[in-house]
Short mmCIF file of C-alpha atoms and ligand atoms in Angstrom, two decimals:
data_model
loop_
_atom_site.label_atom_id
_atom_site.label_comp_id
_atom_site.label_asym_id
_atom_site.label_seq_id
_atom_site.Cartn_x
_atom_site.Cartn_y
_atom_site.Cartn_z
CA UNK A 1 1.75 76.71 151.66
CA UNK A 2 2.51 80.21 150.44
CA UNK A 3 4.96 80.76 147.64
CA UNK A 4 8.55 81.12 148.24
CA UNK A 5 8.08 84.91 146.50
CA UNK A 6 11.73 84.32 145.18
CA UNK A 7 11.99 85.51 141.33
CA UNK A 8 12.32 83.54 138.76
CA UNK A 9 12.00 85.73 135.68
CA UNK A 10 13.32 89.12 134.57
CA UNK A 11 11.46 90.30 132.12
CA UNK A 12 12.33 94.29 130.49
CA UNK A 13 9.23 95.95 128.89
CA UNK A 14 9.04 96.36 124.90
CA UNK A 15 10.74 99.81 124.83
CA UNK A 16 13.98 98.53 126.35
CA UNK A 17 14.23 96.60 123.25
CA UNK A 18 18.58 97.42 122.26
CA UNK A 19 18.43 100.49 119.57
CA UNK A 20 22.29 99.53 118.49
CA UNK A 21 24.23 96.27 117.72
CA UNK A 22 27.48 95.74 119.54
CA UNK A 23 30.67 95.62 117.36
CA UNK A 24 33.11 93.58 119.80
CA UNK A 25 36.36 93.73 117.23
CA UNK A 26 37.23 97.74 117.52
CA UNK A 27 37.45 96.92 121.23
CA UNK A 28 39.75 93.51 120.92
CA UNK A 29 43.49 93.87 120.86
CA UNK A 30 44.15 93.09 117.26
CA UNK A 31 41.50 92.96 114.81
CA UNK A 32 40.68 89.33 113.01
CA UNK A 33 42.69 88.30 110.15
CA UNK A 34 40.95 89.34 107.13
CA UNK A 35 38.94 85.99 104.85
CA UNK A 36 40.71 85.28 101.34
CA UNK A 37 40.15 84.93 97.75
CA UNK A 38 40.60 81.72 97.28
CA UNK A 39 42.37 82.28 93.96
CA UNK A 40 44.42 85.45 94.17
CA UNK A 41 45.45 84.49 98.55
CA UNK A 42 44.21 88.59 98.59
CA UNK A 43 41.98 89.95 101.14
CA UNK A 44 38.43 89.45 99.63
CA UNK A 45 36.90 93.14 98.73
CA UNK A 46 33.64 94.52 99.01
CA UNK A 47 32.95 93.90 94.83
CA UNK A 48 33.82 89.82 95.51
CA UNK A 49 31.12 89.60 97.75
CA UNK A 50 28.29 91.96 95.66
CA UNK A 51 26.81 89.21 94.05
CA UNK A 52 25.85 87.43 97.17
CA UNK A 53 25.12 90.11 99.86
CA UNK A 54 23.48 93.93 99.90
CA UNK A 55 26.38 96.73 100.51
CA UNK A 56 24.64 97.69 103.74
CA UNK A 57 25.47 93.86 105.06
CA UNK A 58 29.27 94.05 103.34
CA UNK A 59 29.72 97.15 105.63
CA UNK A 60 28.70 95.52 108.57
CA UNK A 61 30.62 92.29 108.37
CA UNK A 62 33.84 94.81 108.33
CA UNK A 63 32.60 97.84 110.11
CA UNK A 64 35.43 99.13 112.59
CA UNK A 65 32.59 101.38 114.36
CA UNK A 66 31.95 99.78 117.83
CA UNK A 67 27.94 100.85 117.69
CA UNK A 68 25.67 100.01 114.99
CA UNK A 69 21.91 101.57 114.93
CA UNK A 70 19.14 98.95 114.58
CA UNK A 71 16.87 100.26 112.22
CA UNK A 72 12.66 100.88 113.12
CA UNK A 73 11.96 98.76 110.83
CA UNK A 74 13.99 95.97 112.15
CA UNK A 75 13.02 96.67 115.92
CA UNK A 76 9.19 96.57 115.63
CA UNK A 77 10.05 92.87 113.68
CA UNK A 78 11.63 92.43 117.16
CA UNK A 79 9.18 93.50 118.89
CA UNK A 80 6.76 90.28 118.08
CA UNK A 81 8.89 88.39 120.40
CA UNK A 82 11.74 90.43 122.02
CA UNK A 83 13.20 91.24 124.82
CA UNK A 84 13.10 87.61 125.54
CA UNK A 85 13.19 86.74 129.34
CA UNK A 86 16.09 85.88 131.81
CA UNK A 87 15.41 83.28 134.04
CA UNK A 88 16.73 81.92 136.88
CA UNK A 89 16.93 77.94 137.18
CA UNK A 90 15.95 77.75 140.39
CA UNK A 91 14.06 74.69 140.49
CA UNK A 92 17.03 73.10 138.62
CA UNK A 93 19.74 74.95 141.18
CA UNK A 94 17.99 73.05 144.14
CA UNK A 95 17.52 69.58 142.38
CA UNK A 96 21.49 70.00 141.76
CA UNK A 97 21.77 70.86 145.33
CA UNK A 98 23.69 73.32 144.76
CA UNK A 99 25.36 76.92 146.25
CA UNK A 100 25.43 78.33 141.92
CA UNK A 101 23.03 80.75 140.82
CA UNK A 102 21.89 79.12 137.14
CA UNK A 103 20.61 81.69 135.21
CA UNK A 104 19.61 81.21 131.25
CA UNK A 105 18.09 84.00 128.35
CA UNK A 106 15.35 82.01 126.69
CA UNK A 107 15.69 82.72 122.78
CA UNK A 108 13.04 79.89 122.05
CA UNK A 109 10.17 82.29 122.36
CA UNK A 110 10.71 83.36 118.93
CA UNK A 111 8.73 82.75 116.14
CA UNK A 112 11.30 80.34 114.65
CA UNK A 113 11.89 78.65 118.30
CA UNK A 114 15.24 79.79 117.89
CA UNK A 115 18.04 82.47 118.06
CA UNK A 116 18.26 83.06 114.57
CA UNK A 117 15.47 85.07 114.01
CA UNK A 118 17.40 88.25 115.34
CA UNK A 119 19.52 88.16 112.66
CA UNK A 120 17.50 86.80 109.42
CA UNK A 121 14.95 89.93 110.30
CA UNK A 122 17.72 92.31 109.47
CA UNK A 123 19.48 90.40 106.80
CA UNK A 124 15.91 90.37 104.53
CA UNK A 125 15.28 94.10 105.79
CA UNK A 126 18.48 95.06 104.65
CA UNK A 127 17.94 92.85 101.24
CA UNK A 128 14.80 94.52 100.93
CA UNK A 129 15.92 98.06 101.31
CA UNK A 130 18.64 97.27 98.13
CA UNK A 131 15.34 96.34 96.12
CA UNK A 132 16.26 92.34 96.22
CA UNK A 133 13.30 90.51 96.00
CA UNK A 134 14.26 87.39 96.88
CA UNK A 135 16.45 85.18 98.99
CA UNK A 136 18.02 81.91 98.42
CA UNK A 137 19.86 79.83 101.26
CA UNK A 138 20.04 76.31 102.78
CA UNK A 139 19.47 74.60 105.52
CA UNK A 140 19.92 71.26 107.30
CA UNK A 141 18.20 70.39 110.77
CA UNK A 142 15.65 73.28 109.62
CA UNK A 143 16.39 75.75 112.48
CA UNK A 144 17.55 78.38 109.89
CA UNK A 145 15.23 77.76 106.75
CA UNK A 146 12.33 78.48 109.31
CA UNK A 147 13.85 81.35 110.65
CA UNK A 148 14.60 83.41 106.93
CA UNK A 149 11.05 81.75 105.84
CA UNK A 150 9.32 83.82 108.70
CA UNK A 151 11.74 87.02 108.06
CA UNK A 152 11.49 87.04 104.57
CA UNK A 153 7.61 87.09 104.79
CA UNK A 154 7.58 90.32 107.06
CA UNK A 155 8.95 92.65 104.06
CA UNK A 156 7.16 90.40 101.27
CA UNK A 157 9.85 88.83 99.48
CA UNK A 158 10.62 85.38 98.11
CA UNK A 159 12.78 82.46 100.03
CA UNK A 160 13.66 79.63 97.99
CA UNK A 161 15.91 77.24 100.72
CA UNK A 162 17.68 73.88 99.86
CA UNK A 163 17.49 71.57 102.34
CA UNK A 164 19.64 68.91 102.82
CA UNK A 165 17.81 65.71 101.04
CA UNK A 166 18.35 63.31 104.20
CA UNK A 167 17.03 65.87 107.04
CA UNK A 168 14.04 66.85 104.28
CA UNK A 169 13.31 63.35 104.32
CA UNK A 170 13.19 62.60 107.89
CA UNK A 171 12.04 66.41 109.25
CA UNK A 172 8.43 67.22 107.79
CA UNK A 173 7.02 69.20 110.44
CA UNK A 174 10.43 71.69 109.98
CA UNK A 175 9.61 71.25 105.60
CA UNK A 176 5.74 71.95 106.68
CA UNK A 177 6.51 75.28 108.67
CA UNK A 178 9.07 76.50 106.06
CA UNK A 179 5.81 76.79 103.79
CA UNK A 180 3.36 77.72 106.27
CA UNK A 181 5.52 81.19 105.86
CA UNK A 182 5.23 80.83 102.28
CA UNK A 183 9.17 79.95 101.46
CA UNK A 184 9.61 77.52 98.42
CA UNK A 185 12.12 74.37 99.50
CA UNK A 186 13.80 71.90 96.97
CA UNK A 187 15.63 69.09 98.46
CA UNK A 188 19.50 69.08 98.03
CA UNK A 189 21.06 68.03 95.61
CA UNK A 190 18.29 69.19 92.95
CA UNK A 191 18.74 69.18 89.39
CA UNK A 192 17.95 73.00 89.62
CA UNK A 193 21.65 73.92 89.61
CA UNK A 194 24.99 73.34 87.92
CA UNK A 195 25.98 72.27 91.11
CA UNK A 196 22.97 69.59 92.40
CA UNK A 197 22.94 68.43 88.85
CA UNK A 198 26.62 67.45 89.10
CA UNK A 199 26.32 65.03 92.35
CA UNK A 200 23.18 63.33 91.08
CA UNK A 201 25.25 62.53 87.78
CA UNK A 202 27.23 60.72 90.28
CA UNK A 203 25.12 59.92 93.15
CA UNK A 204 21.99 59.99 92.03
CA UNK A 205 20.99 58.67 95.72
CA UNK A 206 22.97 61.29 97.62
CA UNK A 207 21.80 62.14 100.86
CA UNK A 208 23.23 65.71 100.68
CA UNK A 209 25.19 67.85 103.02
CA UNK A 210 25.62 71.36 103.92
CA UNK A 211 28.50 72.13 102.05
CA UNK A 212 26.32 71.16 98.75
CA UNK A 213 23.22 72.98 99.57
CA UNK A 214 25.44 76.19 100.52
CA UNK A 215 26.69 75.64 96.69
CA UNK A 216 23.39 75.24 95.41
CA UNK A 217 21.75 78.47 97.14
CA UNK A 218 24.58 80.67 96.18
CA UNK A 219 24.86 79.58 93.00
CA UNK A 220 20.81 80.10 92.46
CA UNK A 221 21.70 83.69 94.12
CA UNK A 222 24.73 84.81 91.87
CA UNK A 223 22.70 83.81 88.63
CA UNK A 224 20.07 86.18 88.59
CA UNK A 225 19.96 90.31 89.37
CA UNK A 226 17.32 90.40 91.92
CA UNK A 227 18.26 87.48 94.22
CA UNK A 228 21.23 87.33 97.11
CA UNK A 229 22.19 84.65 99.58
CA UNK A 230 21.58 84.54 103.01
CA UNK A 231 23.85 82.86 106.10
CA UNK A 232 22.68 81.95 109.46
CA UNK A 233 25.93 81.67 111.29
CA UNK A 234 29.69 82.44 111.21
CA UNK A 235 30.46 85.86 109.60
CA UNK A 236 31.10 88.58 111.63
CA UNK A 237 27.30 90.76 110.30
CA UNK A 238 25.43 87.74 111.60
CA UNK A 239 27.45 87.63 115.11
CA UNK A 240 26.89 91.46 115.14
CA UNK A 241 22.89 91.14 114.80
CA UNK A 242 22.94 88.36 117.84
CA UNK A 243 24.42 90.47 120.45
CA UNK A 244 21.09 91.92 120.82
CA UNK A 245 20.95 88.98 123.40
CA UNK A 246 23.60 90.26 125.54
CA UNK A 247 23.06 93.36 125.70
CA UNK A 248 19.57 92.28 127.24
CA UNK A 249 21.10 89.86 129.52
CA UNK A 250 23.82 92.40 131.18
CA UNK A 251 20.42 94.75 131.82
CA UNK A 252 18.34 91.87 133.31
CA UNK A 253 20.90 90.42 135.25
CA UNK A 254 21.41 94.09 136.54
CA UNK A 255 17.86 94.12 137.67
CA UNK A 256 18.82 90.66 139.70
CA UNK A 257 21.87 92.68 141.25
CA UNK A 258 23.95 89.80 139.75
CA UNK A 259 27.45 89.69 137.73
CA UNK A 260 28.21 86.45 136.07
CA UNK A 261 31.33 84.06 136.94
CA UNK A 262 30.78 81.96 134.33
CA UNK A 263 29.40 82.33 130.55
CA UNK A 264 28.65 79.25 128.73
CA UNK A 265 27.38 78.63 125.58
CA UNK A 266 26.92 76.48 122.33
CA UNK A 267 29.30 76.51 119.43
CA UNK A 268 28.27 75.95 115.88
CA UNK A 269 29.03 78.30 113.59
CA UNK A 270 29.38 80.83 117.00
CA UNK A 271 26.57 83.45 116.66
CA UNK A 272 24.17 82.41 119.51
CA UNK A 273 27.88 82.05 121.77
CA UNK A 274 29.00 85.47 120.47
CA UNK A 275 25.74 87.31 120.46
CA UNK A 276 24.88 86.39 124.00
CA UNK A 277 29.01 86.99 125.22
CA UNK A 278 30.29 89.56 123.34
CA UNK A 279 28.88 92.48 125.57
CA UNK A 280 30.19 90.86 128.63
CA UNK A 281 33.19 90.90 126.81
CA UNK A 282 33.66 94.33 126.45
CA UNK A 283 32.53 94.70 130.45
CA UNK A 284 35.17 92.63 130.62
CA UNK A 285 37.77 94.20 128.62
CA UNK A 286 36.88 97.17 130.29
CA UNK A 287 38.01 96.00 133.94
CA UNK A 288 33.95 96.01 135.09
CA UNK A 289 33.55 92.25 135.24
CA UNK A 290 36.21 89.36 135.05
CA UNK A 291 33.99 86.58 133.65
CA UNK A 292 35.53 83.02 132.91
CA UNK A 293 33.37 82.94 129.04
CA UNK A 294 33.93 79.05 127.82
CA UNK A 295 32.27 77.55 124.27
CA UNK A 296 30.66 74.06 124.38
CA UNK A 297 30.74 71.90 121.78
CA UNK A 298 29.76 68.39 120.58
CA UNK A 299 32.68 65.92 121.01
CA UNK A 300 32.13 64.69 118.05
CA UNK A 301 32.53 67.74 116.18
CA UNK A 302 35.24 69.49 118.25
CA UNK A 303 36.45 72.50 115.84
CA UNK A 304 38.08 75.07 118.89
CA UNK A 305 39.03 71.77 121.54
CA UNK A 306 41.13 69.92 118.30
CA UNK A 307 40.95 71.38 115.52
CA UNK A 308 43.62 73.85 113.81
CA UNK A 309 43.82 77.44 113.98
CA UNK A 310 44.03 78.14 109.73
CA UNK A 311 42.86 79.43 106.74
CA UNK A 312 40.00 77.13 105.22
CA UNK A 313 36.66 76.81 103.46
CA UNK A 314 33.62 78.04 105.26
CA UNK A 315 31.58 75.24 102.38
CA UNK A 316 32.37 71.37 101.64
CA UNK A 317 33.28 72.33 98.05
CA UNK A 318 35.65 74.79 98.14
CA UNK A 319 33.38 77.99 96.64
CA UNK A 320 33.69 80.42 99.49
CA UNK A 321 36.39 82.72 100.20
CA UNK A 322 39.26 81.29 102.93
CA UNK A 323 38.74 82.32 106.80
CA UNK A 324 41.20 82.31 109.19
CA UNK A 325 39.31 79.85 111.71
CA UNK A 326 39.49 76.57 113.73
CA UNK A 327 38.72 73.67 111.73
CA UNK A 328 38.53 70.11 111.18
CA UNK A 329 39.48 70.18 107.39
CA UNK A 330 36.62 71.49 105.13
CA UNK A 331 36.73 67.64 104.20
CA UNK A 332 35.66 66.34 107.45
CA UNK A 333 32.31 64.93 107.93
CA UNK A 334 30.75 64.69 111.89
CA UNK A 335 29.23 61.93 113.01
CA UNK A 336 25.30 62.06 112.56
CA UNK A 337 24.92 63.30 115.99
CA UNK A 338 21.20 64.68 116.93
CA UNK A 339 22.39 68.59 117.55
CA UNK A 340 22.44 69.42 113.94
CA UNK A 341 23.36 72.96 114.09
CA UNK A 342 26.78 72.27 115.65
CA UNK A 343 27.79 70.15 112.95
CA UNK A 344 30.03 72.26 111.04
CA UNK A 345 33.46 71.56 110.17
CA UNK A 346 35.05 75.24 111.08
CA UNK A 347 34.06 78.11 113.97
CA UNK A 348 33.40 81.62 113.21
CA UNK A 349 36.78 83.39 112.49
CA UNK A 350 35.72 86.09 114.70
CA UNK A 351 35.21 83.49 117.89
CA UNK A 352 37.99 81.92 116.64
CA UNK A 353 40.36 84.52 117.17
CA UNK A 354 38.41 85.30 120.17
CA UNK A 355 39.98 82.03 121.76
CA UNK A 356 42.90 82.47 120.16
CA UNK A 357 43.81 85.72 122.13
CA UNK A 358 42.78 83.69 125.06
CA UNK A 359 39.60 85.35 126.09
CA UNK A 360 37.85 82.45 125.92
CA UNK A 361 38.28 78.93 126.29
CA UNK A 362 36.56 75.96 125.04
CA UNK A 363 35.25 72.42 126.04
CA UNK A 364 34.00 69.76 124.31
CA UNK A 365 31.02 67.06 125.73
CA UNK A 366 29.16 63.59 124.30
CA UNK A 367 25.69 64.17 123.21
CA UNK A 368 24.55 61.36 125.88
CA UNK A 369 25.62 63.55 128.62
CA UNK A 370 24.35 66.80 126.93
CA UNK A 371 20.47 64.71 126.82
CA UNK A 372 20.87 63.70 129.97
CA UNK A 373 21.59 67.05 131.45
CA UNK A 374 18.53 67.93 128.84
CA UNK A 375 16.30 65.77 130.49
CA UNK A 376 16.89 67.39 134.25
CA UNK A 377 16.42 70.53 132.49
CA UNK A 378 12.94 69.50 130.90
CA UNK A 379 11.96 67.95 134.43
CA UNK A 380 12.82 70.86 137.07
CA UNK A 381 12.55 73.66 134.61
CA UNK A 382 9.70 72.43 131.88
CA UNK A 383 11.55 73.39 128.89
CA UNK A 384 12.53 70.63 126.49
CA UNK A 385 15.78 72.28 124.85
CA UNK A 386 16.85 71.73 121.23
CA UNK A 387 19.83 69.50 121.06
CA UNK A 388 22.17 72.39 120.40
CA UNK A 389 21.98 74.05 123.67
CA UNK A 390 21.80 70.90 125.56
CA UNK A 391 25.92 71.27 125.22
CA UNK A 392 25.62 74.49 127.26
CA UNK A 393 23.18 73.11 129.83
CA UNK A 394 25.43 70.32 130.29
CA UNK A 395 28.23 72.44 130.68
CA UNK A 396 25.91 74.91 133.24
CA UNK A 397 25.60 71.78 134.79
CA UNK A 398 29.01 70.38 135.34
CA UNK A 399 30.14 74.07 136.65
CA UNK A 400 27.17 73.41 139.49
CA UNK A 401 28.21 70.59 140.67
CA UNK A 402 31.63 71.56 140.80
CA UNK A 403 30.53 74.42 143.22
CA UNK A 404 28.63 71.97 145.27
CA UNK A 405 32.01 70.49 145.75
CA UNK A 406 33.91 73.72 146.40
CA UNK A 407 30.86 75.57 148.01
CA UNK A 408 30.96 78.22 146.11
CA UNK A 409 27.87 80.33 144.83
CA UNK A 410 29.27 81.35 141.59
CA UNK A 411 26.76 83.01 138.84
CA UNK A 412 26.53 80.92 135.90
CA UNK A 413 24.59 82.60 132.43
CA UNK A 414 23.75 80.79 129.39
CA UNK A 415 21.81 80.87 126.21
CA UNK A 416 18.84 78.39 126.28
CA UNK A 417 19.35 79.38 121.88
CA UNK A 418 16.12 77.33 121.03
CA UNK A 419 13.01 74.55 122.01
CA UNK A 420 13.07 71.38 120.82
CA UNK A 421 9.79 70.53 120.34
CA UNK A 422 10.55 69.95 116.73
CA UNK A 423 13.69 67.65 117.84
CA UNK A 424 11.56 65.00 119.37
CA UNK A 425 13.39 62.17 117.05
CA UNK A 426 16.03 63.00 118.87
CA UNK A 427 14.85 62.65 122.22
CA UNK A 428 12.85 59.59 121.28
CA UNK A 429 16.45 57.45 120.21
CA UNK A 430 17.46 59.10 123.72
CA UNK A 431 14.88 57.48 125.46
CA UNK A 432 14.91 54.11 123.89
CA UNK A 433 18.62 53.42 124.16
CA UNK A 434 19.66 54.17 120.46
CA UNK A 435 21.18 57.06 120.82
CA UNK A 436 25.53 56.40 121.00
CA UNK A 437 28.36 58.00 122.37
CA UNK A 438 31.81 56.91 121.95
CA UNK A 439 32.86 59.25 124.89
CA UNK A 440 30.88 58.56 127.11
CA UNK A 441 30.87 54.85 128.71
CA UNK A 442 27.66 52.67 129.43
CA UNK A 443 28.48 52.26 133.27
CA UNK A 444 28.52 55.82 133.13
CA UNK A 445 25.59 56.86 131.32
CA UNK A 446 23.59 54.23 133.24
CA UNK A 447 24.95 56.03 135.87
CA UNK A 448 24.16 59.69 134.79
CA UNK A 449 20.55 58.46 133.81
CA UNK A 450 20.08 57.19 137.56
CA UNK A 451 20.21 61.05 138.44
CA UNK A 452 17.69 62.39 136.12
CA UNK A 453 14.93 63.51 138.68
CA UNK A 454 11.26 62.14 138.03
CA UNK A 455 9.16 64.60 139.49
CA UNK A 456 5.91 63.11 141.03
C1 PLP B 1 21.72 77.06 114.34
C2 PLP B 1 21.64 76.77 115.76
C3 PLP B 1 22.80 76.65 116.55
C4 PLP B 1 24.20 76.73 116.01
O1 PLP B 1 24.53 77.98 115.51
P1 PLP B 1 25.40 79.07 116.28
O2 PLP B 1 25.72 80.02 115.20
O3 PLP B 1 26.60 78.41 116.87
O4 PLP B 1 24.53 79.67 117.33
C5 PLP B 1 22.65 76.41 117.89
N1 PLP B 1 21.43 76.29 118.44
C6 PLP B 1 20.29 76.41 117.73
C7 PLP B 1 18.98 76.27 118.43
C8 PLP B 1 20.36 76.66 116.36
O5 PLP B 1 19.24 76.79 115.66
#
């Protein structure tokens, strides 16, 4: 048999790596409301936020300029893995049976496996640049730690990352490659801050959580000269340094003469849904494109789908200034679901607003249907996704069968954001029945599971 010759990949060469960052909010009808001091209820200024970030990141997260130059330095970090490729799911189109053209930007052939390389590179460059030698943050499933570990190491500074006790515990490969590129890790709480020391007073068992790492990496940042903090999701700098993905993806799927009906994609803190949408967005705004541009989340963490639209804590504790966002209550904690990264209690106030203005809408799936959709992914494509963006692949999914219904051949793009070859707990408690799912009944999983294809 000779090969079908159809394309699957579009790949752009090395120089058509983006030169600027897209700035979506000078192009949105009203700008964001502006985060809080928590004390004073005023807008938060650029001298609150000096102890934790460099000035040249402060601009950025409220630059009004719609363009933003990517500097050399940052670019030929980029170019060890970017542009990453576009690829059509064609293999997973005609298991579906379906008339939709899948396509998905593959962000796990970073270094990190992950999105979040493209925007720790710049955040340590831009560190760097200031003279800060080193970086504190946290981390929980890992995804980020690696990803500042690897960045940190291109421009020779220290990373110093609490991770949270229970997922340093049960994640040593994701501890192990954290200090393969030389980052130093305490488990959270420690007794290494004010902050760690306090719950271990009281719990001196405590599994941690986010919100007390983020407490325990800032504080370890604001207490000495040479040190700032770094975030992986969320503010509007970090959302700014992902849309390097779009801007890709609106030139690739140029190449496959294609304009997408459909966006889909992930929802955690927002930056792998924003980076990947926001350029489409401005097509959009623009009157070149009228894409339907939907977030996915985990039901059981469902910030835009039931949460309310206020001013909150972006940390557990109460430390960081108030953002106007969708939340669950700064209080609430998710169930232990397997997609760590989308267990956070608010939504990036800038994709917040976003969906407040009505530009784009959200839905929320169970984690058994998101591995389930993972696991026809894995078998027609041969990527095993990280749980995150199995929540856009199930949503990909959905919208296919939904044109098999209607017969329409609508283009559907989404972020593959990261592998999970690390994540194989999760796919193991999949695979043996353990995993649960309050939304999503037996019959129907049972169901679901009957349609997973097993290739021969
Ligand atoms: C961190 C992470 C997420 C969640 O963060 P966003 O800011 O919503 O993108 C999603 N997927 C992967 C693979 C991650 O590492």
């Amino acid at each position: 048999m000779v090969s079908s010759g159809e394309r699957y990949t579009y790949a752009l060469d090395e120089n058509d790596i983006p030169t600027q960052w897209y700035n979506v909010i000078p192009d949105l009808p009203e700008p964001p409301p502006p985060p809080l001091h928590p004390g004073t209820r005023e807008p938060v200024g650029p001298d609150d936020l000096a102890p934790l970030f460099p000035v040249a990141l402060i601009e950025q997260e409220v630059s009004m300029q719609s363009y933003i130059d990517i500097p050399g330095e940052v670019i030929d970090v980029y170019r060890l893995w970017r542009p990453s490729p576009l690829i059509r799911a064609r293999r997973l189109e005609k298991f579906l049976d379906t008339p939709a053209k899948i396509f998905f930007k593959y962000e796990g052939v970073s270094p990190a496996g992950s999105h979040k390389p493209n925007t720790a590179v710049p955040q340590a460059y831009y560190n760097h640049a200031e003279g800060v030698t080193r970086l504190t943050t946290e981390t929980g499933a890992g995804q980020w730690g690696t990803s500042l570990a690897f960045a940190t190491a291109q421009y020779g500074m220290e990373c110093e990352i609490w991770q949270v006790r229970s997922s340093y515990d049960q994640k040593p490969s994701r501890r192990t490659m954290m200090q393969v590129y030389g980052a130093t890790l305490h488990p959270s709480p420690s007794d290494l801050t004010e902050a760690g020391r306090s719950v271990l007073a009281e719990h001196p068992d405590s599994p941690g959580s986010l919100g007390i790492a983020i407490s325990e990496a800032v504080e370890a940042a604001v207490s000495r000269a040479d040190t700032r903090y770094a975030l992986g999701s969320v503010l509007n700098h970090v959302l700014l340094h992902q849309t390097v993905i779009g801007e890709e993806a609106l030139r690739q799927l140029g190449m496959a003469e294609e304009v997408p009906d459909i966006i889909v994609g992930c929802t955690g803190g927002g930056s792998n849904f924003g980076g990947l949408s926001f350029p489409f967005l401005r097509e959009k705004l623009a009157g070149k494109m009228n894409p339907t541009i939907r977030c996915v989340e985990p039901a059981a963490c469902p910030s835009l789908t039931r949460g309310e639209y206020r001013y909150d804590f972006g940390d557990a504790i109460g430390m960081t200034p108030l953002m106007k966002m969708h939340t669950l209550g700064h209080g609430f904690i998710p169930d232990p679901i397997h997609a760590g990264g989308l267990r956070y209690h608010g939504m990036s106030p800038l994709v917040s607003h976003i969906h407040e203005l009505g530009l784009a809408e959200a839905e929320a799936i169970g984690q058994l249907e998101c591995f389930t959709a993972a696991l026809t992914f894995a078998r027609t494509q041969g990527i095993v996704p990280a749980p995150e963006p199995t929540h856009a692949l199930a949503a990909a999914i959905r919208e296919a069968n939904r044109c098999k219904e209607s017969g329409e051949s609508k283009v559907i793009l989404t972020a593959l954001c990261g592998h999970g070859h690390l994540d194989m707990g999760a796919y193991e408690s999949f695979l043996s029945g353990e995993m649960t799912d309050l939304d999503f009944p037996e019959e129907q999983l049972r169901e679901a599971m009957s349609q997973v294809p097993v290739m021969a």
